[in-house]
Coordinates of C-alpha atoms in Angstrom, one line a residue:
M1341 CA 0.0 0.0 0.0
K1342 CA 1.3 3.4 -0.9
T1343 CA 2.2 5.6 2.1
P1344 CA 0.2 8.8 2.0
H1345 CA 2.1 12.0 1.4
P1346 CA 2.4 14.1 4.5
D1347 CA 0.6 16.9 2.7
A1348 CA -2.4 14.7 1.9
V1349 CA -5.8 15.0 3.4
P1350 CA -8.9 13.1 2.3
A1351 CA -10.3 14.2 -1.1
P1352 CA -13.3 16.5 -0.7
E1353 CA -16.8 15.3 -1.2
G1354 CA -19.0 16.9 -3.8
D1355 CA -18.1 19.3 -6.5
V1356 CA -15.3 21.9 -6.5
D1357 CA -14.9 25.1 -8.4
V1358 CA -11.6 24.3 -9.8
A1359 CA -9.3 21.3 -10.0
I1360 CA -5.5 21.9 -10.7
L1361 CA -3.3 19.2 -12.1
G1362 CA 0.2 19.8 -10.9
A1363 CA 1.6 21.3 -7.7
G1364 CA 4.6 23.2 -9.0
A1365 CA 5.1 27.0 -9.0
A1366 CA 2.1 27.7 -11.2
G1367 CA -0.2 25.2 -9.6
M1368 CA 0.5 26.3 -6.1
L1369 CA 0.2 30.0 -7.0
V1370 CA -3.1 29.4 -8.8
A1371 CA -4.4 27.4 -5.8
L1372 CA -3.5 30.2 -3.3
A1373 CA -4.9 33.0 -5.4
A1374 CA -8.1 31.2 -6.4
A1375 CA -8.8 30.2 -2.8
A1376 CA -8.2 33.8 -1.7
R1377 CA -11.1 34.7 -4.1
G1378 CA -13.3 32.2 -2.2
L1379 CA -13.2 29.4 -4.8
S1380 CA -13.0 25.8 -3.6
V1381 CA -9.8 24.2 -4.9
L1382 CA -8.7 20.6 -5.5
L1383 CA -5.0 20.3 -6.0
C1384 CA -4.0 17.0 -7.7
D1385 CA -0.4 15.9 -8.0
P1386 CA 0.5 12.2 -7.8
T1387 CA 4.2 13.2 -7.9
S1388 CA 4.0 15.6 -5.0
D1389 CA 6.5 13.4 -3.0
Q1390 CA 9.2 14.1 -5.7
A1391 CA 11.1 17.3 -6.2
N1392 CA 9.6 19.3 -9.1
N1393 CA 11.4 21.9 -11.2
F1394 CA 10.4 24.7 -8.8
A1395 CA 12.0 22.9 -5.9
I1396 CA 15.3 22.3 -7.7
S1397 CA 15.4 25.8 -9.4
G1398 CA 17.2 28.9 -8.2
G1399 CA 13.8 30.2 -6.9
L1400 CA 14.3 33.6 -8.6
F1401 CA 11.6 35.5 -10.5
P1402 CA 11.7 39.0 -12.0
A1403 CA 9.0 41.5 -10.9
A1404 CA 9.9 44.8 -12.5
G1405 CA 8.3 47.7 -10.7
S1406 CA 7.4 45.9 -7.5
R1407 CA 7.3 47.9 -4.3
L1408 CA 10.2 45.9 -2.9
Q1409 CA 12.4 46.8 -5.8
C1410 CA 11.3 50.5 -5.5
A1411 CA 12.1 50.4 -1.8
G1412 CA 15.5 49.1 -2.6
G1413 CA 16.3 52.1 -4.7
V1414 CA 15.5 50.9 -8.2
T1415 CA 12.7 53.4 -9.2
D1416 CA 13.3 53.5 -13.0
D1417 CA 12.3 49.9 -13.7
G1418 CA 8.8 48.6 -14.7
P1419 CA 6.9 45.9 -16.6
Q1420 CA 7.5 47.6 -20.0
R1421 CA 11.2 47.8 -19.5
W1422 CA 11.4 44.1 -18.5
L1423 CA 9.3 43.2 -21.5
Q1424 CA 11.6 45.2 -23.8
D1425 CA 14.5 43.1 -22.4
V1426 CA 12.6 39.9 -23.2
R1427 CA 11.9 41.1 -26.7
D1428 CA 15.5 42.2 -27.3
F1429 CA 16.8 38.8 -26.0
A1430 CA 14.5 36.8 -28.3
P1431 CA 13.8 39.1 -31.3
G1432 CA 10.7 37.9 -33.2
A1433 CA 10.2 34.9 -31.0
V1434 CA 8.3 36.3 -28.0
N1435 CA 4.9 34.8 -27.1
E1436 CA 2.9 38.0 -27.5
H1437 CA -0.3 36.1 -26.5
I1438 CA 0.8 36.4 -22.9
A1439 CA 3.9 38.7 -22.7
E1440 CA 2.1 42.0 -21.7
S1441 CA -0.2 40.2 -19.4
V1442 CA 2.6 38.4 -17.5
A1443 CA 4.8 41.5 -17.3
H1444 CA 2.1 43.5 -15.6
A1445 CA 1.0 40.6 -13.4
L1446 CA 4.3 40.1 -11.7
P1447 CA 4.3 43.2 -9.4
E1448 CA 0.7 42.2 -8.5
V1449 CA 1.9 38.7 -7.6
T1450 CA 4.5 40.1 -5.2
A1451 CA 1.9 42.3 -3.5
F1452 CA -0.4 39.3 -3.1
L1453 CA 2.3 37.1 -1.7
L1454 CA 3.4 39.8 0.7
D1455 CA 0.0 41.1 1.8
G1456 CA -2.3 38.2 1.3
C1457 CA 0.1 35.3 2.3
A1458 CA 2.7 36.9 4.5
A1459 CA 5.4 35.4 2.3
P1460 CA 9.0 36.2 3.3
L1461 CA 9.8 37.8 -0.1
R1462 CA 12.6 40.1 -0.7
W1463 CA 14.2 41.9 -3.7
L1464 CA 17.8 40.8 -4.4
P1465 CA 20.2 43.7 -4.8
D1466 CA 23.2 41.4 -5.7
M1467 CA 21.7 39.2 -8.5
P1468 CA 22.8 40.6 -11.9
A1469 CA 21.8 38.5 -14.9
P1470 CA 22.6 38.6 -18.6
G1471 CA 20.0 40.4 -20.6
H1472 CA 18.4 42.2 -17.7
S1473 CA 18.9 46.0 -17.7
A1474 CA 18.0 46.3 -14.0
L1475 CA 18.3 44.4 -10.8
R1476 CA 14.8 42.9 -10.5
F1477 CA 15.0 39.4 -9.1
H1478 CA 12.9 38.4 -6.1
S1479 CA 12.9 35.3 -3.9
V1480 CA 12.5 34.2 -0.3
T1481 CA 15.2 33.8 2.4
P1482 CA 17.3 31.9 1.7
A1483 CA 17.1 32.6 -2.1
S1484 CA 16.5 29.1 -3.4
G1485 CA 13.9 27.1 -5.1
A1486 CA 13.8 24.6 -2.3
A1487 CA 13.1 27.2 0.3
F1488 CA 10.5 28.9 -1.9
H1489 CA 8.8 25.6 -2.6
A1490 CA 8.8 24.7 1.1
W1491 CA 7.1 28.0 2.0
F1492 CA 4.4 27.4 -0.6
R1493 CA 3.7 23.9 0.7
G1494 CA 3.3 25.3 4.2
A1495 CA 1.0 28.0 3.0
L1496 CA -1.2 25.5 1.2
R1497 CA -1.4 23.1 4.1
D1498 CA -2.8 25.9 6.3
H1499 CA -5.5 27.0 3.8
A1500 CA -9.0 25.6 4.5
G1501 CA -10.1 26.2 0.9
I1502 CA -7.4 24.0 -0.7
T1503 CA -7.4 20.2 -0.6
W1504 CA -4.6 18.0 -1.7
W1505 CA -5.3 14.9 -3.7
P1506 CA -1.9 13.2 -4.3
E1507 CA -3.3 10.3 -6.4
A1508 CA -3.0 9.5 -10.0
V1509 CA -6.3 10.7 -11.6
S1510 CA -8.0 10.2 -14.8
V1511 CA -9.8 13.2 -16.3
E1512 CA -12.9 13.2 -18.4
R1513 CA -14.0 16.4 -20.0
R1514 CA -17.8 16.8 -20.2
A1515 CA -20.1 19.6 -21.4
D1516 CA -20.8 20.7 -17.8
G1517 CA -17.2 20.4 -16.5
F1518 CA -14.7 17.7 -15.6
V1519 CA -14.8 14.4 -13.8
L1520 CA -11.6 13.3 -12.0
G1521 CA -11.3 9.7 -10.9
A1522 CA -8.7 7.9 -8.8
A1523 CA -7.7 4.2 -8.9
A1524 CA -9.7 3.6 -5.7
G1525 CA -12.9 4.5 -7.6
N1526 CA -13.4 7.9 -6.0
E1527 CA -14.7 10.6 -8.3
R1528 CA -14.8 14.3 -8.0
R1529 CA -16.3 16.9 -10.3
A1530 CA -14.9 20.3 -11.1
R1531 CA -16.4 23.1 -13.1
Q1532 CA -13.0 24.3 -14.3
L1533 CA -9.6 22.6 -14.8
V1534 CA -6.1 24.1 -14.7
L1535 CA -3.3 22.2 -16.4
A1536 CA -0.2 23.1 -14.4
G1537 CA 2.1 20.1 -14.9
G1538 CA 5.7 20.2 -16.0
G1539 CA 7.1 20.4 -19.5
F1540 CA 8.6 17.5 -21.5
G1541 CA 12.3 17.7 -20.7
A1542 CA 12.3 14.2 -19.2
N1543 CA 10.6 12.7 -22.3
A1544 CA 13.4 11.6 -24.6
E1545 CA 11.0 11.0 -27.5
L1546 CA 9.5 14.5 -27.4
V1547 CA 12.9 16.2 -26.9
A1548 CA 14.3 14.4 -29.9
R1549 CA 11.2 15.4 -31.9
F1550 CA 11.0 19.1 -30.9
I1551 CA 14.5 20.0 -29.7
P1552 CA 16.8 17.6 -31.7
G1553 CA 19.9 19.6 -30.9
M1554 CA 19.5 18.5 -27.2
A1555 CA 18.6 14.9 -27.9
G1556 CA 20.7 12.8 -25.5
A1557 CA 21.9 15.8 -23.5
L1558 CA 22.0 15.8 -19.7
H1559 CA 18.6 16.7 -18.3
N1560 CA 19.0 18.4 -14.9
G1561 CA 15.3 19.2 -14.5
S1562 CA 12.8 17.1 -12.6
P1563 CA 12.1 13.6 -13.9
T1564 CA 8.4 14.4 -13.4
N1565 CA 8.5 16.6 -16.6
N1566 CA 7.3 13.8 -18.8
G1567 CA 4.8 15.8 -21.0
S1568 CA 1.7 14.0 -19.6
T1569 CA -0.3 17.2 -18.8
L1570 CA 0.6 18.6 -22.2
A1571 CA -0.7 15.4 -23.8
L1572 CA -4.0 15.8 -22.1
G1573 CA -4.5 19.2 -23.6
L1574 CA -3.5 17.9 -27.0
A1575 CA -6.1 15.2 -26.8
W1576 CA -8.8 17.9 -26.4
G1577 CA -7.6 19.8 -29.5
A1578 CA -5.3 22.3 -28.0
Q1579 CA -2.7 24.3 -30.0
L1580 CA 1.0 24.2 -29.4
W1581 CA 3.5 27.1 -29.5
G1582 CA 7.3 27.5 -29.2
M1583 CA 8.1 23.9 -29.0
D1584 CA 11.8 24.6 -29.9
G1585 CA 12.2 26.8 -26.8
Y1586 CA 14.0 25.6 -23.7
Q1587 CA 16.1 26.7 -20.8
G1588 CA 19.6 25.4 -21.3
Q1589 CA 22.1 25.5 -18.4
G1590 CA 25.7 26.1 -19.4
H1591 CA 27.1 26.0 -15.9
T1592 CA 26.0 22.5 -14.8
H1593 CA 28.4 20.0 -13.2
L1594 CA 28.7 16.5 -14.6
G1595 CA 25.9 14.4 -13.2
G1596 CA 23.6 17.4 -12.8
A1597 CA 23.5 17.5 -9.0
T1598 CA 25.0 21.0 -8.7
R1599 CA 25.7 24.0 -10.9
L1600 CA 27.5 27.3 -10.5
G1601 CA 24.6 29.7 -11.2
M1602 CA 24.2 32.4 -13.8
S1603 CA 26.1 35.4 -12.5
I1604 CA 29.8 34.6 -12.7
P1605 CA 30.2 35.7 -16.4
T1606 CA 28.3 38.9 -15.6
L1607 CA 30.8 39.6 -12.8
G1608 CA 33.8 39.0 -15.0
G1609 CA 34.3 35.2 -15.3
V1610 CA 35.3 33.4 -18.5
M1611 CA 34.8 30.0 -20.0
L1612 CA 37.6 27.9 -21.6
N1613 CA 37.8 24.6 -23.4
R1614 CA 40.3 21.8 -22.7
D1615 CA 42.9 23.7 -24.9
G1616 CA 42.7 26.7 -22.6
Q1617 CA 40.9 28.8 -25.2
R1618 CA 37.7 30.8 -24.9
F1619 CA 35.1 29.7 -27.4
V1620 CA 32.1 31.9 -26.8
R1621 CA 31.2 35.4 -25.7
E1622 CA 30.1 34.4 -22.2
D1623 CA 27.4 37.2 -22.0
V1624 CA 25.0 35.3 -24.3
G1625 CA 23.3 34.1 -21.1
P1626 CA 23.3 30.8 -19.2
S1627 CA 20.7 29.2 -21.4
A1628 CA 22.4 29.9 -24.7
L1629 CA 25.7 28.8 -23.3
A1630 CA 24.5 25.2 -23.0
P1631 CA 24.9 24.1 -26.7
W1632 CA 28.2 26.0 -26.9
V1633 CA 29.6 24.1 -24.0
L1634 CA 28.3 20.8 -25.3
A1635 CA 30.1 21.4 -28.7
Q1636 CA 33.5 21.6 -27.0
P1637 CA 35.8 18.6 -26.7
G1638 CA 34.3 16.2 -24.1
G1639 CA 31.2 18.5 -23.9
V1640 CA 32.8 20.4 -21.0
A1641 CA 34.2 23.9 -20.2
L1642 CA 36.4 25.3 -17.5
E1643 CA 34.7 28.3 -15.9
V1644 CA 37.4 30.6 -14.5
F1645 CA 36.9 33.5 -12.1
D1646 CA 38.6 34.7 -8.9
A1647 CA 38.1 35.2 -5.2
A1648 CA 36.8 38.8 -5.7
I1649 CA 34.0 37.4 -7.8
E1650 CA 33.3 34.6 -5.3
A1651 CA 33.0 37.2 -2.5
Q1652 CA 29.9 38.5 -4.4
L1653 CA 28.2 35.1 -4.5
G1654 CA 27.3 34.7 -0.9
N1655 CA 23.6 35.0 -1.6
H1656 CA 23.7 32.6 -4.6
S1657 CA 22.5 29.2 -3.3
A1658 CA 23.5 27.3 -6.4
Y1659 CA 27.1 28.4 -6.0
Q1660 CA 27.2 27.7 -2.3
Q1661 CA 25.9 24.2 -2.9
A1662 CA 28.6 23.6 -5.6
V1663 CA 31.3 24.7 -3.1
A1664 CA 30.0 22.4 -0.4
A1665 CA 30.1 19.6 -2.9
G1666 CA 33.8 20.2 -3.7
R1667 CA 33.2 21.3 -7.3
V1668 CA 35.2 24.5 -7.1
M1669 CA 39.0 24.6 -7.5
A1670 CA 41.2 27.3 -5.9
A1671 CA 44.8 28.3 -6.8
D1672 CA 47.2 31.1 -6.0
S1673 CA 48.7 31.2 -9.5
V1674 CA 47.9 30.5 -13.1
A1675 CA 50.4 27.6 -13.2
A1676 CA 48.8 26.0 -10.1
L1677 CA 45.3 26.4 -11.6
A1678 CA 46.4 24.9 -14.9
A1679 CA 47.9 21.9 -13.0
Q1680 CA 44.7 21.3 -11.0
A1681 CA 42.5 21.6 -14.1
G1682 CA 44.7 19.7 -16.4
V1683 CA 45.0 22.4 -19.1
D1684 CA 48.1 23.9 -20.7
A1685 CA 49.6 26.6 -18.5
E1686 CA 50.9 28.8 -21.3
A1687 CA 47.6 28.7 -23.1
L1688 CA 45.7 29.6 -19.9
Q1689 CA 48.1 32.4 -19.1
A1690 CA 47.7 33.8 -22.7
T1691 CA 43.9 33.7 -22.5
L1692 CA 43.8 35.4 -19.1
D1693 CA 46.3 38.1 -20.4
T1694 CA 44.0 38.8 -23.3
V1695 CA 41.0 39.0 -21.0
A1696 CA 42.8 41.5 -18.9
Q1697 CA 43.6 43.7 -21.9
C1698 CA 39.9 43.6 -22.9
A1699 CA 38.8 44.5 -19.4
Q1700 CA 41.2 47.4 -19.3
G1701 CA 40.1 48.7 -22.6
A1702 CA 43.4 47.9 -24.3
A1703 CA 41.9 45.4 -26.8
S1704 CA 38.5 44.4 -28.2
D1705 CA 37.2 40.9 -27.8
A1706 CA 37.5 38.7 -30.9
L1707 CA 34.4 36.8 -29.9
G1708 CA 32.3 39.9 -29.6
R1709 CA 31.7 40.0 -25.8
R1710 CA 30.3 43.4 -25.0
G1711 CA 32.2 44.0 -21.8
F1712 CA 34.3 42.4 -19.1
A1713 CA 33.6 43.5 -15.5
R1714 CA 37.3 43.2 -14.4
A1715 CA 40.6 41.6 -15.0
L1716 CA 40.9 38.3 -13.1
R1717 CA 43.6 38.2 -10.4
P1718 CA 44.8 35.6 -7.9
P1719 CA 43.7 33.8 -6.0
Y1720 CA 41.8 32.1 -8.9
K1721 CA 38.7 29.9 -8.8
A1722 CA 37.6 27.4 -11.5
S1723 CA 35.2 24.6 -12.1
W1724 CA 34.5 22.1 -14.9
V1725 CA 31.0 22.4 -16.2
T1726 CA 28.8 21.0 -19.0
G1727 CA 25.7 21.9 -20.8
A1728 CA 22.3 20.6 -19.8
L1729 CA 18.6 20.9 -20.6
S1730 CA 16.8 22.3 -17.5
H1731 CA 13.3 22.6 -18.8
T1732 CA 11.3 23.1 -21.9
Q1733 CA 9.5 26.3 -22.8
G1734 CA 7.1 25.2 -25.5
G1735 CA 3.6 24.0 -24.7
L1736 CA -0.1 24.6 -24.8
L1737 CA -0.9 28.0 -26.3
T1738 CA -3.1 30.2 -24.1
D1739 CA -4.6 33.6 -24.3
A1740 CA -3.6 36.4 -22.0
H1741 CA -5.8 35.0 -19.2
G1742 CA -4.4 31.4 -19.4
A1743 CA -7.4 30.0 -21.3
V1744 CA -6.1 27.1 -23.5
L1745 CA -6.6 27.9 -27.2
G1746 CA -7.7 25.2 -29.7
T1747 CA -6.5 24.8 -33.2
D1748 CA -9.5 26.9 -34.3
Q1749 CA -8.0 29.8 -32.1
R1750 CA -11.0 29.6 -29.7
P1751 CA -10.6 28.9 -26.0
L1752 CA -11.4 25.3 -24.9
P1753 CA -14.3 25.9 -22.4
G1754 CA -13.2 25.6 -18.8
V1755 CA -9.6 24.6 -19.6
F1756 CA -6.7 26.8 -18.4
A1757 CA -2.9 26.3 -18.3
A1758 CA 0.2 27.8 -16.7
G1759 CA 3.7 26.6 -15.9
G1760 CA 5.7 24.1 -17.7
C1761 CA 3.0 22.5 -19.8
A1762 CA 1.9 25.9 -21.1
A1763 CA 3.7 27.9 -23.8
G1764 CA 6.4 30.0 -22.3
L1765 CA 7.4 33.6 -22.9
S1766 CA 9.8 32.9 -25.8
G1767 CA 11.0 30.4 -28.3
L1768 CA 14.2 30.6 -30.4
G1769 CA 15.8 27.5 -28.9
A1770 CA 18.1 28.1 -25.9
D1771 CA 19.0 31.6 -27.1
G1772 CA 15.6 33.2 -26.4
Y1773 CA 15.4 32.2 -22.7
L1774 CA 16.0 35.3 -20.6
P1775 CA 17.0 34.2 -17.1
G1776 CA 13.9 34.1 -14.9
N1777 CA 11.4 33.5 -17.7
G1778 CA 10.3 30.2 -16.3
L1779 CA 9.0 31.4 -12.9
A1780 CA 7.9 34.7 -14.5
Q1781 CA 5.5 32.7 -16.7
A1782 CA 4.5 30.4 -13.9
F1783 CA 3.6 33.2 -11.5
G1784 CA 2.4 35.8 -14.0
L1785 CA 0.2 33.6 -16.1
G1786 CA -0.8 31.6 -13.0
W1787 CA -2.0 34.9 -11.4
R1788 CA -4.0 35.7 -14.6
V1789 CA -5.6 32.2 -14.5
A1790 CA -6.6 32.6 -10.9
Q1791 CA -8.3 35.9 -11.6
A1792 CA -10.1 34.5 -14.7
L1793 CA -11.6 31.5 -12.9
G1794 CA -15.3 31.8 -12.2

């Protein structure tokens, strides 16, 4: 007999206003926001005892123009400026069905979590990211997906209007709503259904079909991202969008258990191949770096930085986990670093000399990097990383309120979607993923769904 998940309570009797399939970032946000409006919520997730993408993420979301950001001294940012960054990062490949709606929803989400849920949210003044023209990331304390996920679980457990149903359920769509049934024979009815499952990054067949360049690549997202919720919408005639889009991760350690995080290149770090040569302008962003790293000998790169950069990473949970796992080398000289890393010392020295010239304005970068924050100095730090697929961005196309659109462009009655199974903010392979887009869509579109439910 399966041991009940500690979050589980008996499934409710009678009808509910809304059933949500998936308890990731989107599903939990929709549940809290819908319940706050007085709707009865049934939250279904048979994999709730496993870490989802939210729990293993960095837990960061952009909310341009939030009151926390303004209070921190950034008063010239706002939804339109963030949206322009998204469009500049993925020219011609932005999901305009939801972009404006999500951008303006995010400050509202922060206000709801702060005022309606007493969430320990804060704006992060030390979290620069490629492609972002302002410091606009928010998270809980500590800043990590695991901590943010844990807070949501606690908030949901305490809410009388939300009931967990951690069983595998079948879903039948009828003219008057939806019937959800469990293996034990229990049935519950819901007037509306929110599809909030993960993407398809763990489904090798779908990855090979839609993102062939990442077929066989390391997947460091949750194994629960099997595309099952997406398939349910397709069976009802839903339309897909942006299926080539994905979040790559160019700073992942072999095995996928840890990663360095996204900010090291922004702070001045560089990436080298086994020959001690740079191979990409590192400011393309952590997602776009993934295929570049995979294309190097052995599919790895040496990320080089220094102690001064490390001193700025105290609030970066991913980096701290990597250090604790012993994945970061330290050396007092280039020769010592080369010996530890197993690269040619002369080549490494020549590369760092060129980087110093670029940082000091004495040379321009042959790879086209727009700027180097500083010349690297001893003591040096370095770590071998690889490229990985973190999560997919393509999915069920929705309108601005999260209603799933059919192939005839009309909403499927009563069917909404947000999170991994819904079309994200941008396509364009890995290049179009601006850091934070995943949680931005999950929270922003999830908020719109919760307001649209009747």
